[in-house]
């Protein structure tokens, strides 16, 4: 009984940390955009207002569900694969980030039609589209493919950590991809300078 309670507490802590991390990154991102673009005395008040609205949404809106929409860990492999394919289409074939992500995301959505009875294929579109967001980057440096793979792995971990969070909330996949790229860039900056 005590082990089961510890598991429940661990899950709550992981959910809290994940929500807090996403909240902080969203807030800092909005702050950076407003602070950079608008030079006006009202900017701090706007930022405080947005912070209050974000807190209200996180508190009042049902951000998590008890049932999980997928359980196959192998789905996470498709996030870095889709990221690399999108990156290649974007940078090697010069198709552009949006068009490349659209191609990969559309193909991912049609994979469900290969076998209509397959539960695995039904769950494949989300991870593929999430990976496509990562590949939209136009970074060019020596270890860019390794960085894209690292971003894909970090995003895959976040994808499964939030599988019961933010269900039905728009922007979840893009936010996870953004956080994965941001953390991998920070990691590469620390390692390679």
mmCIF file of N, CA and C in Angstrom, residues 9-108:
data_model
loop_
_atom_site.group_PDB
_atom_site.id
_atom_site.type_symbol
_atom_site.label_atom_id
_atom_site.label_comp_id
_atom_site.label_asym_id
_atom_site.label_seq_id
_atom_site.Cartn_x
_atom_site.Cartn_y
_atom_site.Cartn_z
ATOM 1 N N UNK A 9 2.304 9.725 -5.525
ATOM 2 C CA UNK A 9 2.981 10.987 -5.182
ATOM 3 C C UNK A 9 4.029 11.318 -6.235
ATOM 4 N N UNK A 10 4.777 10.335 -6.702
ATOM 5 C CA UNK A 10 5.792 10.556 -7.744
ATOM 6 C C UNK A 10 5.156 11.063 -9.034
ATOM 7 N N UNK A 11 4.019 10.487 -9.415
ATOM 8 C CA UNK A 11 3.316 10.933 -10.614
ATOM 9 C C UNK A 11 2.843 12.374 -10.462
ATOM 10 N N UNK A 12 2.347 12.711 -9.279
ATOM 11 C CA UNK A 12 1.893 14.093 -9.043
ATOM 12 C C UNK A 12 3.068 15.068 -9.117
ATOM 13 N N UNK A 13 4.200 14.685 -8.574
ATOM 14 C CA UNK A 13 5.385 15.550 -8.610
ATOM 15 C C UNK A 13 5.846 15.746 -10.046
ATOM 16 N N UNK A 14 5.872 14.664 -10.836
ATOM 17 C CA UNK A 14 6.270 14.760 -12.240
ATOM 18 C C UNK A 14 5.310 15.659 -13.005
ATOM 19 N N UNK A 15 4.011 15.512 -12.780
ATOM 20 C CA UNK A 15 3.023 16.367 -13.441
ATOM 21 C C UNK A 15 3.218 17.822 -13.051
ATOM 22 N N UNK A 16 3.422 18.078 -11.758
ATOM 23 C CA UNK A 16 3.615 19.443 -11.296
ATOM 24 C C UNK A 16 4.860 20.071 -11.910
ATOM 25 N N UNK A 17 5.961 19.341 -11.910
ATOM 26 C CA UNK A 17 7.210 19.861 -12.480
ATOM 27 C C UNK A 17 7.054 20.116 -13.971
ATOM 28 N N UNK A 18 6.389 19.223 -14.673
ATOM 29 C CA UNK A 18 6.185 19.387 -16.108
ATOM 30 C C UNK A 18 5.333 20.625 -16.394
ATOM 31 N N UNK A 19 4.236 20.775 -15.672
ATOM 32 C CA UNK A 19 3.377 21.949 -15.863
ATOM 33 C C UNK A 19 4.137 23.218 -15.515
ATOM 34 N N UNK A 20 4.893 23.200 -14.429
ATOM 35 C CA UNK A 20 5.672 24.372 -14.023
ATOM 36 C C UNK A 20 6.716 24.730 -15.074
ATOM 37 N N UNK A 21 7.412 23.732 -15.613
ATOM 38 C CA UNK A 21 8.423 23.973 -16.645
ATOM 39 C C UNK A 21 7.799 24.596 -17.890
ATOM 40 N N UNK A 22 6.690 24.040 -18.340
ATOM 41 C CA UNK A 22 6.023 24.577 -19.530
ATOM 42 C C UNK A 22 5.483 25.978 -19.250
ATOM 43 N N UNK A 23 4.929 26.190 -18.073
ATOM 44 C CA UNK A 23 4.432 27.511 -17.700
ATOM 45 C C UNK A 23 5.558 28.544 -17.726
ATOM 46 N N UNK A 24 6.679 28.232 -17.111
ATOM 47 C CA UNK A 24 7.805 29.175 -17.058
ATOM 48 C C UNK A 24 8.321 29.481 -18.454
ATOM 49 N N UNK A 25 8.457 28.453 -19.281
ATOM 50 C CA UNK A 25 8.962 28.678 -20.640
ATOM 51 C C UNK A 25 7.976 29.509 -21.453
ATOM 52 N N UNK A 26 6.686 29.219 -21.334
ATOM 53 C CA UNK A 26 5.695 30.029 -22.044
ATOM 54 C C UNK A 26 5.751 31.480 -21.581
ATOM 55 N N UNK A 27 5.825 31.680 -20.284
ATOM 56 C CA UNK A 27 5.866 33.040 -19.757
ATOM 57 C C UNK A 27 7.125 33.776 -20.231
ATOM 58 N N UNK A 28 8.281 33.129 -20.142
ATOM 59 C CA UNK A 28 9.521 33.773 -20.572
ATOM 60 C C UNK A 28 9.513 34.067 -22.075
ATOM 61 N N UNK A 29 8.936 33.172 -22.844
ATOM 62 C CA UNK A 29 8.846 33.380 -24.282
ATOM 63 C C UNK A 29 7.962 34.592 -24.594
ATOM 64 N N UNK A 30 6.806 34.669 -23.962
ATOM 65 C CA UNK A 30 5.919 35.824 -24.161
ATOM 66 C C UNK A 30 6.582 37.114 -23.673
ATOM 67 N N UNK A 31 7.258 37.036 -22.547
ATOM 68 C CA UNK A 31 7.963 38.195 -22.014
ATOM 69 C C UNK A 31 9.027 38.683 -22.995
ATOM 70 N N UNK A 32 9.808 37.747 -23.552
ATOM 71 C CA UNK A 32 10.868 38.120 -24.496
ATOM 72 C C UNK A 32 10.284 38.775 -25.749
ATOM 73 N N UNK A 33 9.190 38.234 -26.255
ATOM 74 C CA UNK A 33 8.564 38.809 -27.451
ATOM 75 C C UNK A 33 8.088 40.233 -27.173
ATOM 76 N N UNK A 34 7.349 40.393 -26.091
ATOM 77 C CA UNK A 34 6.820 41.720 -25.782
ATOM 78 C C UNK A 34 7.929 42.713 -25.447
ATOM 79 N N UNK A 35 8.882 42.292 -24.672
ATOM 80 C CA UNK A 35 9.954 43.188 -24.260
ATOM 81 C C UNK A 35 10.821 43.620 -25.439
ATOM 82 N N UNK A 36 10.996 42.728 -26.396
ATOM 83 C CA UNK A 36 11.821 43.039 -27.562
ATOM 84 C C UNK A 36 11.078 43.924 -28.562
ATOM 85 N N UNK A 37 9.821 43.670 -28.769
ATOM 86 C CA UNK A 37 9.062 44.341 -29.829
ATOM 87 C C UNK A 37 8.413 45.654 -29.403
ATOM 88 N N UNK A 38 8.011 45.742 -28.157
ATOM 89 C CA UNK A 38 7.240 46.905 -27.725
ATOM 90 C C UNK A 38 8.028 47.667 -26.662
ATOM 91 N N UNK A 39 8.335 48.894 -26.955
ATOM 92 C CA UNK A 39 9.011 49.769 -25.986
ATOM 93 C C UNK A 39 7.987 50.779 -25.480
ATOM 94 N N UNK A 40 7.238 50.370 -24.460
ATOM 95 C CA UNK A 40 6.163 51.209 -23.940
ATOM 96 C C UNK A 40 6.089 51.008 -22.426
ATOM 97 N N UNK A 41 5.629 52.027 -21.717
ATOM 98 C CA UNK A 41 5.554 51.939 -20.259
ATOM 99 C C UNK A 41 4.561 50.877 -19.782
ATOM 100 N N UNK A 42 3.612 50.483 -20.628
ATOM 101 C CA UNK A 42 2.567 49.538 -20.228
ATOM 102 C C UNK A 42 3.005 48.080 -20.335
ATOM 103 N N UNK A 43 4.174 47.813 -20.919
ATOM 104 C CA UNK A 43 4.616 46.425 -21.119
ATOM 105 C C UNK A 43 4.658 45.628 -19.815
ATOM 106 N N UNK A 44 5.233 46.150 -18.722
ATOM 107 C CA UNK A 44 5.220 45.360 -17.476
ATOM 108 C C UNK A 44 3.802 45.023 -16.998
ATOM 109 N N UNK A 45 2.864 45.949 -17.187
ATOM 110 C CA UNK A 45 1.479 45.696 -16.778
ATOM 111 C C UNK A 45 0.825 44.623 -17.658
ATOM 112 N N UNK A 46 1.129 44.666 -18.934
ATOM 113 C CA UNK A 46 0.620 43.654 -19.863
ATOM 114 C C UNK A 46 1.172 42.281 -19.487
ATOM 115 N N UNK A 47 2.458 42.237 -19.158
ATOM 116 C CA UNK A 47 3.091 40.970 -18.789
ATOM 117 C C UNK A 47 2.481 40.419 -17.499
ATOM 118 N N UNK A 48 2.255 41.271 -16.506
ATOM 119 C CA UNK A 48 1.618 40.827 -15.259
ATOM 120 C C UNK A 48 0.198 40.340 -15.548
ATOM 121 N N UNK A 49 -0.527 41.042 -16.409
ATOM 122 C CA UNK A 49 -1.870 40.606 -16.796
ATOM 123 C C UNK A 49 -1.854 39.248 -17.481
ATOM 124 N N UNK A 50 -0.882 39.041 -18.384
ATOM 125 C CA UNK A 50 -0.768 37.739 -19.052
ATOM 126 C C UNK A 50 -0.411 36.646 -18.057
ATOM 127 N N UNK A 51 0.441 36.954 -17.109
ATOM 128 C CA UNK A 51 0.807 35.990 -16.073
ATOM 129 C C UNK A 51 -0.419 35.579 -15.271
ATOM 130 N N UNK A 52 -1.228 36.550 -14.905
ATOM 131 C CA UNK A 52 -2.451 36.250 -14.149
ATOM 132 C C UNK A 52 -3.407 35.399 -14.986
ATOM 133 N N UNK A 53 -3.571 35.747 -16.263
ATOM 134 C CA UNK A 53 -4.439 34.948 -17.140
ATOM 135 C C UNK A 53 -3.918 33.528 -17.305
ATOM 136 N N UNK A 54 -2.599 33.368 -17.484
ATOM 137 C CA UNK A 54 -2.022 32.025 -17.591
ATOM 138 C C UNK A 54 -2.268 31.214 -16.320
ATOM 139 N N UNK A 55 -2.087 31.839 -15.164
ATOM 140 C CA UNK A 55 -2.324 31.145 -13.899
ATOM 141 C C UNK A 55 -3.793 30.726 -13.761
ATOM 142 N N UNK A 56 -4.706 31.607 -14.177
ATOM 143 C CA UNK A 56 -6.138 31.275 -14.109
ATOM 144 C C UNK A 56 -6.451 30.091 -15.019
ATOM 145 N N UNK A 57 -5.908 30.125 -16.240
ATOM 146 C CA UNK A 57 -6.150 29.014 -17.170
ATOM 147 C C UNK A 57 -5.592 27.720 -16.615
ATOM 148 N N UNK A 58 -4.368 27.744 -16.103
ATOM 149 C CA UNK A 58 -3.775 26.527 -15.548
ATOM 150 C C UNK A 58 -4.544 26.016 -14.337
ATOM 151 N N UNK A 59 -5.114 26.929 -13.559
ATOM 152 C CA UNK A 59 -5.844 26.527 -12.359
ATOM 153 C C UNK A 59 -7.254 26.028 -12.673
ATOM 154 N N UNK A 60 -7.962 26.692 -13.585
ATOM 155 C CA UNK A 60 -9.378 26.396 -13.838
ATOM 156 C C UNK A 60 -9.618 25.375 -14.950
ATOM 157 N N UNK A 61 -8.745 25.366 -15.946
ATOM 158 C CA UNK A 61 -8.970 24.504 -17.102
ATOM 159 C C UNK A 61 -8.506 23.086 -16.789
ATOM 160 N N UNK A 62 -9.282 22.075 -17.171
ATOM 161 C CA UNK A 62 -8.860 20.688 -16.906
ATOM 162 C C UNK A 62 -7.675 20.317 -17.809
ATOM 163 N N UNK A 63 -6.474 20.405 -17.265
ATOM 164 C CA UNK A 63 -5.269 20.192 -18.060
ATOM 165 C C UNK A 63 -4.856 18.728 -18.173
ATOM 166 N N UNK A 64 -5.425 17.884 -17.357
ATOM 167 C CA UNK A 64 -5.016 16.486 -17.429
ATOM 168 C C UNK A 64 -6.226 15.565 -17.306
ATOM 169 N N UNK A 65 -6.001 14.378 -17.781
ATOM 170 C CA UNK A 65 -7.017 13.332 -17.736
ATOM 171 C C UNK A 65 -6.393 12.098 -17.106
ATOM 172 N N UNK A 66 -7.206 11.254 -16.560
ATOM 173 C CA UNK A 66 -6.677 10.054 -15.909
ATOM 174 C C UNK A 66 -6.364 8.951 -16.911
ATOM 175 N N UNK A 67 -7.110 8.890 -18.000
ATOM 176 C CA UNK A 67 -6.852 7.843 -18.983
ATOM 177 C C UNK A 67 -5.753 8.294 -19.941
ATOM 178 N N UNK A 68 -4.980 7.354 -20.382
ATOM 179 C CA UNK A 68 -3.900 7.660 -21.309
ATOM 180 C C UNK A 68 -4.356 7.340 -22.722
ATOM 181 N N UNK A 69 -3.951 8.194 -23.655
ATOM 182 C CA UNK A 69 -4.382 8.000 -25.029
ATOM 183 C C UNK A 69 -3.488 7.026 -25.776
ATOM 184 N N UNK A 70 -2.330 6.714 -25.234
ATOM 185 C CA UNK A 70 -1.433 5.752 -25.867
ATOM 186 C C UNK A 70 -0.469 5.215 -24.824
ATOM 187 N N UNK A 71 0.056 4.035 -25.086
ATOM 188 C CA UNK A 71 0.971 3.419 -24.147
ATOM 189 C C UNK A 71 2.222 2.860 -24.807
ATOM 190 N N UNK A 72 2.285 2.803 -26.102
ATOM 191 C CA UNK A 72 3.432 2.222 -26.792
ATOM 192 C C UNK A 72 4.624 3.168 -26.738
ATOM 193 N N UNK A 73 5.679 2.725 -26.078
ATOM 194 C CA UNK A 73 6.886 3.554 -25.973
ATOM 195 C C UNK A 73 7.587 3.699 -27.322
ATOM 196 N N UNK A 74 7.381 2.745 -28.225
ATOM 197 C CA UNK A 74 8.034 2.812 -29.533
ATOM 198 C C UNK A 74 7.519 3.976 -30.377
ATOM 199 N N UNK A 75 6.394 4.556 -29.998
ATOM 200 C CA UNK A 75 5.892 5.738 -30.698
ATOM 201 C C UNK A 75 6.876 6.900 -30.586
ATOM 202 N N UNK A 76 7.641 6.927 -29.494
ATOM 203 C CA UNK A 76 8.605 8.009 -29.274
ATOM 204 C C UNK A 76 9.710 8.004 -30.328
ATOM 205 N N UNK A 77 9.987 6.870 -30.928
ATOM 206 C CA UNK A 77 11.021 6.796 -31.964
ATOM 207 C C UNK A 77 10.678 7.660 -33.167
ATOM 208 N N UNK A 78 9.401 7.864 -33.409
ATOM 209 C CA UNK A 78 8.981 8.615 -34.584
ATOM 210 C C UNK A 78 9.213 10.113 -34.447
ATOM 211 N N UNK A 79 9.376 10.594 -33.234
ATOM 212 C CA UNK A 79 9.614 12.029 -33.047
ATOM 213 C C UNK A 79 10.968 12.428 -33.639
ATOM 214 N N UNK A 80 12.096 11.794 -33.238
ATOM 215 C CA UNK A 80 13.370 12.180 -33.870
ATOM 216 C C UNK A 80 13.449 11.827 -35.352
ATOM 217 N N UNK A 81 12.794 10.749 -35.765
ATOM 218 C CA UNK A 81 12.803 10.377 -37.188
ATOM 219 C C UNK A 81 12.111 11.455 -38.015
ATOM 220 N N UNK A 82 10.941 11.882 -37.572
ATOM 221 C CA UNK A 82 10.209 12.932 -38.284
ATOM 222 C C UNK A 82 10.983 14.248 -38.248
ATOM 223 N N UNK A 83 11.680 14.512 -37.147
ATOM 224 C CA UNK A 83 12.472 15.743 -37.036
ATOM 225 C C UNK A 83 13.588 15.763 -38.073
ATOM 226 N N UNK A 84 14.299 14.650 -38.219
ATOM 227 C CA UNK A 84 15.402 14.567 -39.187
ATOM 228 C C UNK A 84 14.873 14.686 -40.612
ATOM 229 N N UNK A 85 13.791 13.973 -40.919
ATOM 230 C CA UNK A 85 13.223 14.029 -42.273
ATOM 231 C C UNK A 85 12.783 15.461 -42.601
ATOM 232 N N UNK A 86 12.113 16.111 -41.666
ATOM 233 C CA UNK A 86 11.671 17.495 -41.888
ATOM 234 C C UNK A 86 12.865 18.421 -42.055
ATOM 235 N N UNK A 87 13.892 18.227 -41.237
ATOM 236 C CA UNK A 87 15.086 19.071 -41.337
ATOM 237 C C UNK A 87 15.747 18.917 -42.707
ATOM 238 N N UNK A 88 15.834 17.688 -43.180
ATOM 239 C CA UNK A 88 16.440 17.441 -44.504
ATOM 240 C C UNK A 88 15.612 18.096 -45.598
ATOM 241 N N UNK A 89 14.291 17.916 -45.556
ATOM 242 C CA UNK A 89 13.423 18.560 -46.552
ATOM 243 C C UNK A 89 13.550 20.074 -46.491
ATOM 244 N N UNK A 90 13.637 20.598 -45.277
ATOM 245 C CA UNK A 90 13.707 22.038 -45.073
ATOM 246 C C UNK A 90 15.041 22.614 -45.557
ATOM 247 N N UNK A 91 16.140 21.994 -45.210
ATOM 248 C CA UNK A 91 17.455 22.588 -45.456
ATOM 249 C C UNK A 91 18.196 22.017 -46.661
ATOM 250 N N UNK A 92 18.096 20.720 -46.900
ATOM 251 C CA UNK A 92 18.801 20.126 -48.038
ATOM 252 C C UNK A 92 18.059 20.334 -49.352
ATOM 253 N N UNK A 93 16.725 20.267 -49.283
ATOM 254 C CA UNK A 93 15.913 20.437 -50.484
ATOM 255 C C UNK A 93 15.299 21.835 -50.584
ATOM 256 N N UNK A 94 15.586 22.689 -49.605
ATOM 257 C CA UNK A 94 15.134 24.092 -49.579
ATOM 258 C C UNK A 94 13.628 24.247 -49.776
ATOM 259 N N UNK A 95 12.855 23.394 -49.116
ATOM 260 C CA UNK A 95 11.403 23.478 -49.234
ATOM 261 C C UNK A 95 10.792 24.459 -48.236
ATOM 262 N N UNK A 96 11.562 24.873 -47.245
ATOM 263 C CA UNK A 96 11.036 25.768 -46.219
ATOM 264 C C UNK A 96 10.483 24.977 -45.048
ATOM 265 N N UNK A 97 10.528 25.592 -43.873
ATOM 266 C CA UNK A 97 10.116 24.907 -42.652
ATOM 267 C C UNK A 97 8.654 24.512 -42.615
ATOM 268 N N UNK A 98 7.784 25.433 -42.991
ATOM 269 C CA UNK A 98 6.343 25.173 -42.915
ATOM 270 C C UNK A 98 5.925 24.102 -43.921
ATOM 271 N N UNK A 99 6.416 24.220 -45.151
ATOM 272 C CA UNK A 99 6.052 23.246 -46.185
ATOM 273 C C UNK A 99 6.606 21.859 -45.845
ATOM 274 N N UNK A 100 7.845 21.814 -45.351
ATOM 275 C CA UNK A 100 8.452 20.532 -44.976
ATOM 276 C C UNK A 100 7.684 19.872 -43.837
ATOM 277 N N UNK A 101 7.324 20.655 -42.815
ATOM 278 C CA UNK A 101 6.541 20.110 -41.708
ATOM 279 C C UNK A 101 5.157 19.668 -42.185
ATOM 280 N N UNK A 102 4.594 20.416 -43.117
ATOM 281 C CA UNK A 102 3.293 20.036 -43.676
ATOM 282 C C UNK A 102 3.350 18.711 -44.416
ATOM 283 N N UNK A 103 4.418 18.513 -45.186
ATOM 284 C CA UNK A 103 4.583 17.245 -45.914
ATOM 285 C C UNK A 103 4.696 16.084 -44.943
ATOM 286 N N UNK A 104 5.595 16.215 -43.969
ATOM 287 C CA UNK A 104 5.815 15.124 -43.008
ATOM 288 C C UNK A 104 4.564 14.887 -42.171
ATOM 289 N N UNK A 105 3.914 15.950 -41.709
ATOM 290 C CA UNK A 105 2.693 15.803 -40.920
ATOM 291 C C UNK A 105 1.559 15.169 -41.702
ATOM 292 N N UNK A 106 1.432 15.530 -42.970
ATOM 293 C CA UNK A 106 0.378 14.950 -43.808
ATOM 294 C C UNK A 106 0.626 13.470 -44.052
ATOM 295 N N UNK A 107 1.871 13.129 -44.350
ATOM 296 C CA UNK A 107 2.200 11.704 -44.531
ATOM 297 C C UNK A 107 1.912 10.941 -43.247
ATOM 298 N N UNK A 108 2.276 11.533 -42.094
ATOM 299 C CA UNK A 108 1.995 10.890 -40.814
ATOM 300 C C UNK A 108 0.516 10.665 -40.586
#
